PDB file of N, CA and C in Angstrom:
ATOM      1  N   MET A   1    -165.259  97.185-118.854  1.00 54.00           N
ATOM      2  CA  MET A   1    -163.894  96.725-118.660  1.00 54.00           C
ATOM      3  C   MET A   1    -163.605  95.586-119.638  1.00 54.00           C
ATOM      4  N   ALA A   2    -162.427  95.582-120.191  1.00 77.00           N
ATOM      5  CA  ALA A   2    -162.010  94.540-121.117  1.00 77.00           C
ATOM      6  C   ALA A   2    -161.628  93.282-120.347  1.00 77.00           C
ATOM      7  N   LYS A   3    -161.366  92.216-121.078  1.00 87.00           N
ATOM      8  CA  LYS A   3    -160.970  90.959-120.437  1.00 87.00           C
ATOM      9  C   LYS A   3    -159.708  91.160-119.602  1.00 87.00           C
ATOM     10  N   PHE A   4    -158.735  91.899-120.142  1.00 89.00           N
ATOM     11  CA  PHE A   4    -157.507  92.213-119.410  1.00 89.00           C
ATOM     12  C   PHE A   4    -157.395  93.719-119.264  1.00 89.00           C
ATOM     13  N   ASP A   5    -156.918  94.139-118.115  1.00 91.00           N
ATOM     14  CA  ASP A   5    -156.743  95.562-117.837  1.00 91.00           C
ATOM     15  C   ASP A   5    -155.618  95.694-116.808  1.00 91.00           C
ATOM     16  N   TYR A   6    -155.331  96.891-116.395  1.00 92.00           N
ATOM     17  CA  TYR A   6    -154.347  97.077-115.333  1.00 92.00           C
ATOM     18  C   TYR A   6    -154.890  98.053-114.310  1.00 92.00           C
ATOM     19  N   ARG A   7    -154.304  97.975-113.125  1.00 92.00           N
ATOM     20  CA  ARG A   7    -154.635  98.944-112.089  1.00 92.00           C
ATOM     21  C   ARG A   7    -153.357  99.258-111.316  1.00 92.00           C
ATOM     22  N   ILE A   8    -153.324 100.458-110.789  1.00 93.00           N
ATOM     23  CA  ILE A   8    -152.176 100.945-110.040  1.00 93.00           C
ATOM     24  C   ILE A   8    -152.607 101.110-108.584  1.00 93.00           C
ATOM     25  N   VAL A   9    -151.778 100.573-107.676  1.00 92.00           N
ATOM     26  CA  VAL A   9    -152.107 100.587-106.253  1.00 92.00           C
ATOM     27  C   VAL A   9    -150.891 101.095-105.477  1.00 92.00           C
ATOM     28  N   GLU A  10    -151.149 101.915-104.450  1.00 91.00           N
ATOM     29  CA  GLU A  10    -150.055 102.367-103.600  1.00 91.00           C
ATOM     30  C   GLU A  10    -149.930 101.410-102.419  1.00 91.00           C
ATOM     31  N   LYS A  11    -148.724 100.856-102.249  1.00 84.00           N
ATOM     32  CA  LYS A  11    -148.477  99.914-101.159  1.00 84.00           C
ATOM     33  C   LYS A  11    -147.163 100.267-100.473  1.00 84.00           C
ATOM     34  N   ARG A  12    -147.241 100.479 -99.171  1.00 83.00           N
ATOM     35  CA  ARG A  12    -146.054 100.736 -98.342  1.00 83.00           C
ATOM     36  C   ARG A  12    -145.122 101.784 -98.941  1.00 83.00           C
ATOM     37  N   ASN A  13    -145.630 102.953 -99.199  1.00 87.00           N
ATOM     38  CA  ASN A  13    -144.853 104.083 -99.719  1.00 87.00           C
ATOM     39  C   ASN A  13    -144.232 103.803-101.081  1.00 87.00           C
ATOM     40  N   ALA A  14    -144.757 102.851-101.809  1.00 92.00           N
ATOM     41  CA  ALA A  14    -144.306 102.560-103.171  1.00 92.00           C
ATOM     42  C   ALA A  14    -145.553 102.240-103.998  1.00 92.00           C
ATOM     43  N   TRP A  15    -145.359 102.149-105.283  1.00 94.00           N
ATOM     44  CA  TRP A  15    -146.475 101.897-106.182  1.00 94.00           C
ATOM     45  C   TRP A  15    -146.356 100.479-106.751  1.00 94.00           C
ATOM     46  N   ALA A  16    -147.488  99.875-106.982  1.00 94.00           N
ATOM     47  CA  ALA A  16    -147.550  98.545-107.586  1.00 94.00           C
ATOM     48  C   ALA A  16    -148.473  98.596-108.789  1.00 94.00           C
ATOM     49  N   ALA A  17    -148.078  97.872-109.821  1.00 95.00           N
ATOM     50  CA  ALA A  17    -148.909  97.755-111.021  1.00 95.00           C
ATOM     51  C   ALA A  17    -149.375  96.310-111.122  1.00 95.00           C
ATOM     52  N   GLU A  18    -150.655  96.138-111.449  1.00 94.00           N
ATOM     53  CA  GLU A  18    -151.233  94.801-111.538  1.00 94.00           C
ATOM     54  C   GLU A  18    -151.951  94.633-112.877  1.00 94.00           C
ATOM     55  N   ILE A  19    -151.671  93.531-113.548  1.00 93.00           N
ATOM     56  CA  ILE A  19    -152.412  93.156-114.745  1.00 93.00           C
ATOM     57  C   ILE A  19    -153.568  92.299-114.245  1.00 93.00           C
ATOM     58  N   THR A  20    -154.798  92.703-114.551  1.00 93.00           N
ATOM     59  CA  THR A  20    -155.973  92.007-114.037  1.00 93.00           C
ATOM     60  C   THR A  20    -156.746  91.338-115.169  1.00 93.00           C
ATOM     61  N   ARG A  21    -157.467  90.300-114.800  1.00 92.00           N
ATOM     62  CA  ARG A  21    -158.303  89.566-115.748  1.00 92.00           C
ATOM     63  C   ARG A  21    -159.713  89.492-115.199  1.00 92.00           C
ATOM     64  N   GLN A  22    -160.684  89.825-116.018  1.00 90.00           N
ATOM     65  CA  GLN A  22    -162.089  89.774-115.642  1.00 90.00           C
ATOM     66  C   GLN A  22    -162.565  88.331-115.776  1.00 90.00           C
ATOM     67  N   VAL A  23    -162.821  87.664-114.642  1.00 90.00           N
ATOM     68  CA  VAL A  23    -163.258  86.272-114.640  1.00 90.00           C
ATOM     69  C   VAL A  23    -164.767  86.202-114.866  1.00 90.00           C
ATOM     70  N   THR A  24    -165.517  86.898-114.048  1.00 91.00           N
ATOM     71  CA  THR A  24    -166.963  87.004-114.210  1.00 91.00           C
ATOM     72  C   THR A  24    -167.307  88.486-114.139  1.00 91.00           C
ATOM     73  N   SER A  25    -168.570  88.791-114.216  1.00 88.00           N
ATOM     74  CA  SER A  25    -168.949  90.200-114.162  1.00 88.00           C
ATOM     75  C   SER A  25    -168.632  90.813-112.791  1.00 88.00           C
ATOM     76  N   ARG A  26    -168.514  89.971-111.780  1.00 91.00           N
ATOM     77  CA  ARG A  26    -168.251  90.477-110.431  1.00 91.00           C
ATOM     78  C   ARG A  26    -166.864  90.158-109.899  1.00 91.00           C
ATOM     79  N   ARG A  27    -166.142  89.284-110.569  1.00 93.00           N
ATOM     80  CA  ARG A  27    -164.874  88.814-110.025  1.00 93.00           C
ATOM     81  C   ARG A  27    -163.718  89.141-110.959  1.00 93.00           C
ATOM     82  N   THR A  28    -162.671  89.716-110.384  1.00 90.00           N
ATOM     83  CA  THR A  28    -161.465  90.062-111.107  1.00 90.00           C
ATOM     84  C   THR A  28    -160.278  89.418-110.404  1.00 90.00           C
ATOM     85  N   VAL A  29    -159.322  88.894-111.190  1.00 92.00           N
ATOM     86  CA  VAL A  29    -158.159  88.214-110.644  1.00 92.00           C
ATOM     87  C   VAL A  29    -156.900  88.923-111.145  1.00 92.00           C
ATOM     88  N   VAL A  30    -155.897  89.016-110.282  1.00 92.00           N
ATOM     89  CA  VAL A  30    -154.616  89.589-110.679  1.00 92.00           C
ATOM     90  C   VAL A  30    -153.815  88.497-111.366  1.00 92.00           C
ATOM     91  N   SER A  31    -153.428  88.719-112.627  1.00 91.00           N
ATOM     92  CA  SER A  31    -152.657  87.743-113.382  1.00 91.00           C
ATOM     93  C   SER A  31    -151.164  87.994-113.256  1.00 91.00           C
ATOM     94  N   LYS A  32    -150.784  89.252-113.064  1.00 91.00           N
ATOM     95  CA  LYS A  32    -149.366  89.595-112.959  1.00 91.00           C
ATOM     96  C   LYS A  32    -149.244  90.855-112.127  1.00 91.00           C
ATOM     97  N   ARG A  33    -148.181  90.920-111.307  1.00 92.00           N
ATOM     98  CA  ARG A  33    -148.007  92.070-110.411  1.00 92.00           C
ATOM     99  C   ARG A  33    -146.526  92.449-110.370  1.00 92.00           C
ATOM    100  N   GLN A  34    -146.271  93.749-110.372  1.00 91.00           N
ATOM    101  CA  GLN A  34    -144.904  94.268-110.206  1.00 91.00           C
ATOM    102  C   GLN A  34    -144.939  95.308-109.101  1.00 91.00           C
ATOM    103  N   LEU A  35    -144.088  95.135-108.108  1.00 91.00           N
ATOM    104  CA  LEU A  35    -144.047  96.035-106.958  1.00 91.00           C
ATOM    105  C   LEU A  35    -142.811  96.920-107.004  1.00 91.00           C
ATOM    106  N   GLY A  36    -142.816  97.974-106.200  1.00 89.00           N
ATOM    107  CA  GLY A  36    -141.619  98.769-105.958  1.00 89.00           C
ATOM    108  C   GLY A  36    -141.358  99.921-106.905  1.00 89.00           C
ATOM    109  N   PHE A  37    -142.369 100.459-107.534  1.00 92.00           N
ATOM    110  CA  PHE A  37    -142.172 101.617-108.399  1.00 92.00           C
ATOM    111  C   PHE A  37    -142.098 102.873-107.528  1.00 92.00           C
ATOM    112  N   GLU A  38    -141.195 103.773-107.866  1.00 91.00           N
ATOM    113  CA  GLU A  38    -141.019 105.015-107.108  1.00 91.00           C
ATOM    114  C   GLU A  38    -142.191 105.977-107.318  1.00 91.00           C
ATOM    115  N   THR A  39    -142.672 106.028-108.560  1.00 91.00           N
ATOM    116  CA  THR A  39    -143.763 106.958-108.864  1.00 91.00           C
ATOM    117  C   THR A  39    -144.916 106.216-109.541  1.00 91.00           C
ATOM    118  N   GLU A  40    -146.049 106.863-109.505  1.00 92.00           N
ATOM    119  CA  GLU A  40    -147.224 106.293-110.155  1.00 92.00           C
ATOM    120  C   GLU A  40    -147.023 106.239-111.674  1.00 92.00           C
ATOM    121  N   ALA A  41    -146.341 107.231-112.218  1.00 93.00           N
ATOM    122  CA  ALA A  41    -146.099 107.286-113.664  1.00 93.00           C
ATOM    123  C   ALA A  41    -145.269 106.086-114.127  1.00 93.00           C
ATOM    124  N   GLU A  42    -144.267 105.707-113.345  1.00 93.00           N
ATOM    125  CA  GLU A  42    -143.463 104.529-113.698  1.00 93.00           C
ATOM    126  C   GLU A  42    -144.324 103.269-113.700  1.00 93.00           C
ATOM    127  N   ALA A  43    -145.188 103.172-112.729  1.00 94.00           N
ATOM    128  CA  ALA A  43    -146.067 102.014-112.628  1.00 94.00           C
ATOM    129  C   ALA A  43    -147.015 101.954-113.824  1.00 94.00           C
ATOM    130  N   VAL A  44    -147.576 103.084-114.211  1.00 94.00           N
ATOM    131  CA  VAL A  44    -148.486 103.141-115.352  1.00 94.00           C
ATOM    132  C   VAL A  44    -147.740 102.766-116.629  1.00 94.00           C
ATOM    133  N   GLU A  45    -146.543 103.285-116.795  1.00 94.00           N
ATOM    134  CA  GLU A  45    -145.748 102.991-117.987  1.00 94.00           C
ATOM    135  C   GLU A  45    -145.475 101.483-118.088  1.00 94.00           C
ATOM    136  N   TRP A  46    -145.056 100.878-116.984  1.00 94.00           N
ATOM    137  CA  TRP A  46    -144.787  99.442-116.973  1.00 94.00           C
ATOM    138  C   TRP A  46    -146.072  98.658-117.292  1.00 94.00           C
ATOM    139  N   ALA A  47    -147.168  99.042-116.660  1.00 94.00           N
ATOM    140  CA  ALA A  47    -148.431  98.321-116.825  1.00 94.00           C
ATOM    141  C   ALA A  47    -148.921  98.376-118.270  1.00 94.00           C
ATOM    142  N   GLU A  48    -148.848  99.537-118.889  1.00 94.00           N
ATOM    143  CA  GLU A  48    -149.295  99.666-120.271  1.00 94.00           C
ATOM    144  C   GLU A  48    -148.450  98.828-121.214  1.00 94.00           C
ATOM    145  N   LYS A  49    -147.134  98.861-121.017  1.00 94.00           N
ATOM    146  CA  LYS A  49    -146.238  98.072-121.853  1.00 94.00           C
ATOM    147  C   LYS A  49    -146.458  96.576-121.610  1.00 94.00           C
ATOM    148  N   GLU A  50    -146.564  96.201-120.365  1.00 93.00           N
ATOM    149  CA  GLU A  50    -146.729  94.793-120.000  1.00 93.00           C
ATOM    150  C   GLU A  50    -148.089  94.239-120.436  1.00 93.00           C
ATOM    151  N   LEU A  51    -149.113  95.059-120.407  1.00 92.00           N
ATOM    152  CA  LEU A  51    -150.452  94.623-120.814  1.00 92.00           C
ATOM    153  C   LEU A  51    -150.461  94.209-122.284  1.00 92.00           C
ATOM    154  N   VAL A  52    -149.783  94.967-123.122  1.00 93.00           N
ATOM    155  CA  VAL A  52    -149.704  94.629-124.546  1.00 93.00           C
ATOM    156  C   VAL A  52    -148.976  93.298-124.714  1.00 93.00           C
ATOM    157  N   GLU A  53    -147.854  93.152-124.034  1.00 93.00           N
ATOM    158  CA  GLU A  53    -147.071  91.915-124.115  1.00 93.00           C
ATOM    159  C   GLU A  53    -147.867  90.724-123.563  1.00 93.00           C
ATOM    160  N   PHE A  54    -148.562  90.951-122.476  1.00 90.00           N
ATOM    161  CA  PHE A  54    -149.366  89.908-121.847  1.00 90.00           C
ATOM    162  C   PHE A  54    -150.466  89.433-122.788  1.00 90.00           C
ATOM    163  N   ALA A  55    -151.127  90.370-123.456  1.00 90.00           N
ATOM    164  CA  ALA A  55    -152.197  90.030-124.394  1.00 90.00           C
ATOM    165  C   ALA A  55    -151.643  89.226-125.573  1.00 90.00           C
ATOM    166  N   LYS A  56    -150.457  89.592-126.068  1.00 93.00           N
ATOM    167  CA  LYS A  56    -149.831  88.840-127.154  1.00 93.00           C
ATOM    168  C   LYS A  56    -149.540  87.415-126.713  1.00 93.00           C
ATOM    169  N   ASN A  57    -148.974  87.273-125.522  1.00 92.00           N
ATOM    170  CA  ASN A  57    -148.655  85.942-125.005  1.00 92.00           C
ATOM    171  C   ASN A  57    -149.914  85.094-124.845  1.00 92.00           C
ATOM    172  N   GLN A  58    -150.993  85.708-124.397  1.00 90.00           N
ATOM    173  CA  GLN A  58    -152.260  84.982-124.244  1.00 90.00           C
ATOM    174  C   GLN A  58    -152.785  84.519-125.597  1.00 90.00           C
ATOM    175  N   ALA A  59    -152.673  85.368-126.603  1.00 91.00           N
ATOM    176  CA  ALA A  59    -153.143  84.999-127.942  1.00 91.00           C
ATOM    177  C   ALA A  59    -152.343  83.808-128.479  1.00 91.00           C
ATOM    178  N   VAL A  60    -151.023  83.832-128.286  1.00 94.00           N
ATOM    179  CA  VAL A  60    -150.169  82.721-128.727  1.00 94.00           C
ATOM    180  C   VAL A  60    -150.532  81.459-127.953  1.00 94.00           C
ATOM    181  N   ARG A  61    -150.719  81.583-126.658  1.00 93.00           N
ATOM    182  CA  ARG A  61    -151.075  80.445-125.812  1.00 93.00           C
ATOM    183  C   ARG A  61    -152.418  79.860-126.240  1.00 93.00           C
ATOM    184  N   ASN A  62    -153.398  80.726-126.496  1.00 94.00           N
ATOM    185  CA  ASN A  62    -154.721  80.254-126.915  1.00 94.00           C
ATOM    186  C   ASN A  62    -154.643  79.501-128.245  1.00 94.00           C
ATOM    187  N   GLU A  63    -153.837  79.995-129.161  1.00 95.00           N
ATOM    188  CA  GLU A  63    -153.666  79.332-130.454  1.00 95.00           C
ATOM    189  C   GLU A  63    -153.033  77.956-130.267  1.00 95.00           C
ATOM    190  N   ARG A  64    -152.003  77.897-129.440  1.00 95.00           N
ATOM    191  CA  ARG A  64    -151.327  76.629-129.173  1.00 95.00           C
ATOM    192  C   ARG A  64    -152.291  75.618-128.536  1.00 95.00           C
ATOM    193  N   LYS A  65    -153.058  76.065-127.559  1.00 95.00           N
ATOM    194  CA  LYS A  65    -154.024  75.190-126.890  1.00 95.00           C
ATOM    195  C   LYS A  65    -155.102  74.724-127.871  1.00 95.00           C
ATOM    196  N   SER A  66    -155.506  75.596-128.788  1.00 95.00           N
ATOM    197  CA  SER A  66    -156.508  75.249-129.785  1.00 95.00           C
ATOM    198  C   SER A  66    -155.989  74.138-130.695  1.00 95.00           C
ATOM    199  N   GLU A  67    -154.730  74.253-131.115  1.00 95.00           N
ATOM    200  CA  GLU A  67    -154.126  73.227-131.960  1.00 95.00           C
ATOM    201  C   GLU A  67    -154.046  71.898-131.208  1.00 95.00           C
ATOM    202  N   GLN A  68    -153.638  71.945-129.945  1.00 95.00           N
ATOM    203  CA  GLN A  68    -153.552  70.725-129.142  1.00 95.00           C
ATOM    204  C   GLN A  68    -154.931  70.089-128.985  1.00 95.00           C
ATOM    205  N   ARG A  69    -155.941  70.910-128.770  1.00 95.00           N
ATOM    206  CA  ARG A  69    -157.302  70.401-128.626  1.00 95.00           C
ATOM    207  C   ARG A  69    -157.760  69.725-129.917  1.00 95.00           C
ATOM    208  N   SER A  70    -157.471  70.333-131.060  1.00 95.00           N
ATOM    209  CA  SER A  70    -157.849  69.749-132.350  1.00 95.00           C
ATOM    210  C   SER A  70    -157.157  68.405-132.562  1.00 95.00           C
ATOM    211  N   GLU A  71    -155.862  68.347-132.255  1.00 95.00           N
ATOM    212  CA  GLU A  71    -155.120  67.094-132.404  1.00 95.00           C
ATOM    213  C   GLU A  71    -155.692  66.016-131.489  1.00 95.00           C
ATOM    214  N   ARG A  72    -156.016  66.394-130.262  1.00 95.00           N
ATOM    215  CA  ARG A  72    -156.571  65.439-129.302  1.00 95.00           C
ATOM    216  C   ARG A  72    -157.925  64.912-129.781  1.00 95.00           C
ATOM    217  N   GLU A  73    -158.774  65.808-130.301  1.00 96.00           N
ATOM    218  CA  GLU A  73    -160.084  65.394-130.800  1.00 96.00           C
ATOM    219  C   GLU A  73    -159.953  64.474-132.006  1.00 96.00           C
ATOM    220  N   GLU A  74    -158.984  64.756-132.893  1.00 96.00           N
ATOM    221  CA  GLU A  74    -158.754  63.890-134.048  1.00 96.00           C
ATOM    222  C   GLU A  74    -158.297  62.506-133.594  1.00 96.00           C
ATOM    223  N   MET A  75    -157.404  62.463-132.604  1.00 95.00           N
ATOM    224  CA  MET A  75    -156.904  61.195-132.099  1.00 95.00           C
ATOM    225  C   MET A  75    -158.041  60.374-131.483  1.00 95.00           C
ATOM    226  N   ILE A  76    -158.908  61.028-130.722  1.00 96.00           N
ATOM    227  CA  ILE A  76    -160.048  60.345-130.109  1.00 96.00           C
ATOM    228  C   ILE A  76    -160.976  59.801-131.194  1.00 96.00           C
ATOM    229  N   ALA A  77    -161.214  60.591-132.245  1.00 95.00           N
ATOM    230  CA  ALA A  77    -162.079  60.144-133.341  1.00 95.00           C
ATOM    231  C   ALA A  77    -161.469  58.923-134.033  1.00 95.00           C
ATOM    232  N   ARG A  78    -160.140  58.940-134.262  1.00 95.00           N
ATOM    233  CA  ARG A  78    -159.479  57.787-134.893  1.00 95.00           C
ATOM    234  C   ARG A  78    -159.596  56.549-134.009  1.00 95.00           C
ATOM    235  N   LYS A  79    -159.413  56.728-132.699  1.00 95.00           N
ATOM    236  CA  LYS A  79    -159.536  55.590-131.781  1.00 95.00           C
ATOM    237  C   LYS A  79    -160.942  55.015-131.789  1.00 95.00           C
ATOM    238  N   LYS A  80    -161.952  55.885-131.833  1.00 95.00           N
ATOM    239  CA  LYS A  80    -163.333  55.411-131.880  1.00 95.00           C
ATOM    240  C   LYS A  80    -163.600  54.651-133.172  1.00 95.00           C
ATOM    241  N   GLU A  81    -163.094  55.164-134.297  1.00 95.00           N
ATOM    242  CA  GLU A  81    -163.266  54.480-135.574  1.00 95.00           C
ATOM    243  C   GLU A  81    -162.595  53.107-135.548  1.00 95.00           C
ATOM    244  N   LYS A  82    -161.389  53.049-135.000  1.00 95.00           N
ATOM    245  CA  LYS A  82    -160.652  51.794-134.912  1.00 95.00           C
ATOM    246  C   LYS A  82    -161.402  50.800-134.031  1.00 95.00           C
ATOM    247  N   ALA A  83    -161.910  51.272-132.895  1.00 94.00           N
ATOM    248  CA  ALA A  83    -162.664  50.402-131.989  1.00 94.00           C
ATOM    249  C   ALA A  83    -163.924  49.882-132.658  1.00 94.00           C
ATOM    250  N   ALA A  84    -164.609  50.746-133.394  1.00 93.00           N
ATOM    251  CA  ALA A  84    -165.830  50.323-134.090  1.00 93.00           C
ATOM    252  C   ALA A  84    -165.497  49.281-135.155  1.00 93.00           C
ATOM    253  N   ALA A  85    -164.396  49.477-135.870  1.00 93.00           N
ATOM    254  CA  ALA A  85    -163.991  48.513-136.899  1.00 93.00           C
ATOM    255  C   ALA A  85    -163.632  47.177-136.254  1.00 93.00           C
ATOM    256  N   GLN A  86    -162.929  47.211-135.134  1.00 94.00           N
ATOM    257  CA  GLN A  86    -162.566  45.976-134.440  1.00 94.00           C
ATOM    258  C   GLN A  86    -163.806  45.253-133.935  1.00 94.00           C
ATOM    259  N   LYS A  87    -164.751  46.009-133.407  1.00 93.00           N
ATOM    260  CA  LYS A  87    -165.980  45.412-132.906  1.00 93.00           C
ATOM    261  C   LYS A  87    -166.761  44.769-134.051  1.00 93.00           C
ATOM    262  N   ALA A  88    -166.839  45.467-135.175  1.00 91.00           N
ATOM    263  CA  ALA A  88    -167.549  44.927-136.334  1.00 91.00           C
ATOM    264  C   ALA A  88    -166.872  43.652-136.827  1.00 91.00           C
ATOM    265  N   ALA A  89    -165.543  43.639-136.860  1.00 90.00           N
ATOM    266  CA  ALA A  89    -164.808  42.447-137.301  1.00 90.00           C
ATOM    267  C   ALA A  89    -165.028  41.300-136.323  1.00 90.00           C
ATOM    268  N   TYR A  90    -165.004  41.598-135.046  1.00 91.00           N
ATOM    269  CA  TYR A  90    -165.231  40.576-134.022  1.00 91.00           C
ATOM    270  C   TYR A  90    -166.630  39.980-134.146  1.00 91.00           C
ATOM    271  N   GLU A  91    -167.636  40.841-134.295  1.00 89.00           N
ATOM    272  CA  GLU A  91    -169.010  40.363-134.408  1.00 89.00           C
ATOM    273  C   GLU A  91    -169.211  39.568-135.695  1.00 89.00           C
ATOM    274  N   ALA A  92    -168.566  39.988-136.777  1.00 87.00           N
ATOM    275  CA  ALA A  92    -168.671  39.245-138.036  1.00 87.00           C
ATOM    276  C   ALA A  92    -168.042  37.866-137.880  1.00 87.00           C
ATOM    277  N   ALA A  93    -166.884  37.797-137.229  1.00 86.00           N
ATOM    278  CA  ALA A  93    -166.218  36.513-137.009  1.00 86.00           C
ATOM    279  C   ALA A  93    -167.062  35.626-136.098  1.00 86.00           C
ATOM    280  N   ARG A  94    -167.662  36.204-135.083  1.00 85.00           N
ATOM    281  CA  ARG A  94    -168.504  35.447-134.159  1.00 85.00           C
ATOM    282  C   ARG A  94    -169.741  34.905-134.878  1.00 85.00           C
ATOM    283  N   ASP A  95    -170.368  35.749-135.702  1.00 81.00           N
ATOM    284  CA  ASP A  95    -171.535  35.308-136.458  1.00 81.00           C
ATOM    285  C   ASP A  95    -171.173  34.188-137.428  1.00 81.00           C
ATOM    286  N   GLU A  96    -170.009  34.310-138.049  1.00 80.00           N
ATOM    287  CA  GLU A  96    -169.551  33.292-138.990  1.00 80.00           C
ATOM    288  C   GLU A  96    -169.301  31.975-138.256  1.00 80.00           C
ATOM    289  N   GLU A  97    -168.728  32.082-137.072  1.00 77.00           N
ATOM    290  CA  GLU A  97    -168.458  30.892-136.266  1.00 77.00           C
ATOM    291  C   GLU A  97    -169.754  30.232-135.816  1.00 77.00           C
ATOM    292  N   GLU A  98    -170.745  31.043-135.437  1.00 73.00           N
ATOM    293  CA  GLU A  98    -172.047  30.505-135.040  1.00 73.00           C
ATOM    294  C   GLU A  98    -172.722  29.812-136.215  1.00 73.00           C
ATOM    295  N   ASP A  99    -172.593  30.388-137.409  1.00 70.00           N
ATOM    296  CA  ASP A  99    -173.179  29.781-138.594  1.00 70.00           C
ATOM    297  C   ASP A  99    -172.516  28.448-138.905  1.00 70.00           C
ATOM    298  N   GLU A 100    -171.228  28.348-138.627  1.00 67.00           N
ATOM    299  CA  GLU A 100    -170.472  27.141-138.884  1.00 67.00           C
ATOM    300  C   GLU A 100    -170.985  25.989-138.025  1.00 67.00           C
ATOM    301  N   TYR A 101    -171.345  26.275-136.786  1.00 66.00           N
ATOM    302  CA  TYR A 101    -171.825  25.251-135.870  1.00 66.00           C
ATOM    303  C   TYR A 101    -173.353  25.110-135.882  1.00 66.00           C
ATOM    304  N   ASP A 102    -173.998  25.888-136.683  1.00 61.00           N
ATOM    305  CA  ASP A 102    -175.447  25.835-136.771  1.00 61.00           C
ATOM    306  C   ASP A 102    -175.846  24.691-137.685  1.00 61.00           C
ATOM    307  N   PHE A 103    -176.507  23.697-137.125  1.00 60.00           N
ATOM    308  CA  PHE A 103    -176.965  22.586-137.945  1.00 60.00           C
ATOM    309  C   PHE A 103    -178.414  22.277-137.609  1.00 60.00           C
ATOM    310  N   ASP A 104    -179.058  21.708-138.561  1.00 57.00           N
ATOM    311  CA  ASP A 104    -180.490  21.417-138.400  1.00 57.00           C
ATOM    312  C   ASP A 104    -180.677  20.160-137.595  1.00 57.00           C
ATOM    313  N   GLU A 105    -181.611  20.228-136.716  1.00 58.00           N
ATOM    314  CA  GLU A 105    -181.958  19.044-135.945  1.00 58.00           C
ATOM    315  C   GLU A 105    -183.223  18.446-136.560  1.00 58.00           C
ATOM    316  N   GLU A 106    -183.102  17.243-137.125  1.00 54.00           N
ATOM    317  CA  GLU A 106    -184.253  16.601-137.752  1.00 54.00           C
ATOM    318  C   GLU A 106    -184.489  15.252-137.208  1.00 54.00           C
TER     319      GLU A 106
END
């Protein structure tokens, strides 16, 4: 079974089409459902068309999330660099100040 698939179910004298997602090897989740089809053929037609559209939307969503993740990681890296530079400047200033007050006791 692929990551996304569809299944057709008969419910209350009507047909339902479900877009499913394989979560683990044993667990499947319904991602989208349409109820009230008169015939099984209508349900299959809707499911096949919707599955293609659903997969496209997921690909676009994954790309968008990937870009956001990259931007977030870059921002975190810049913040870490800035913090390290500030810490280095602080420690350099502190060392310089300690040297200023360092005098020999004779």
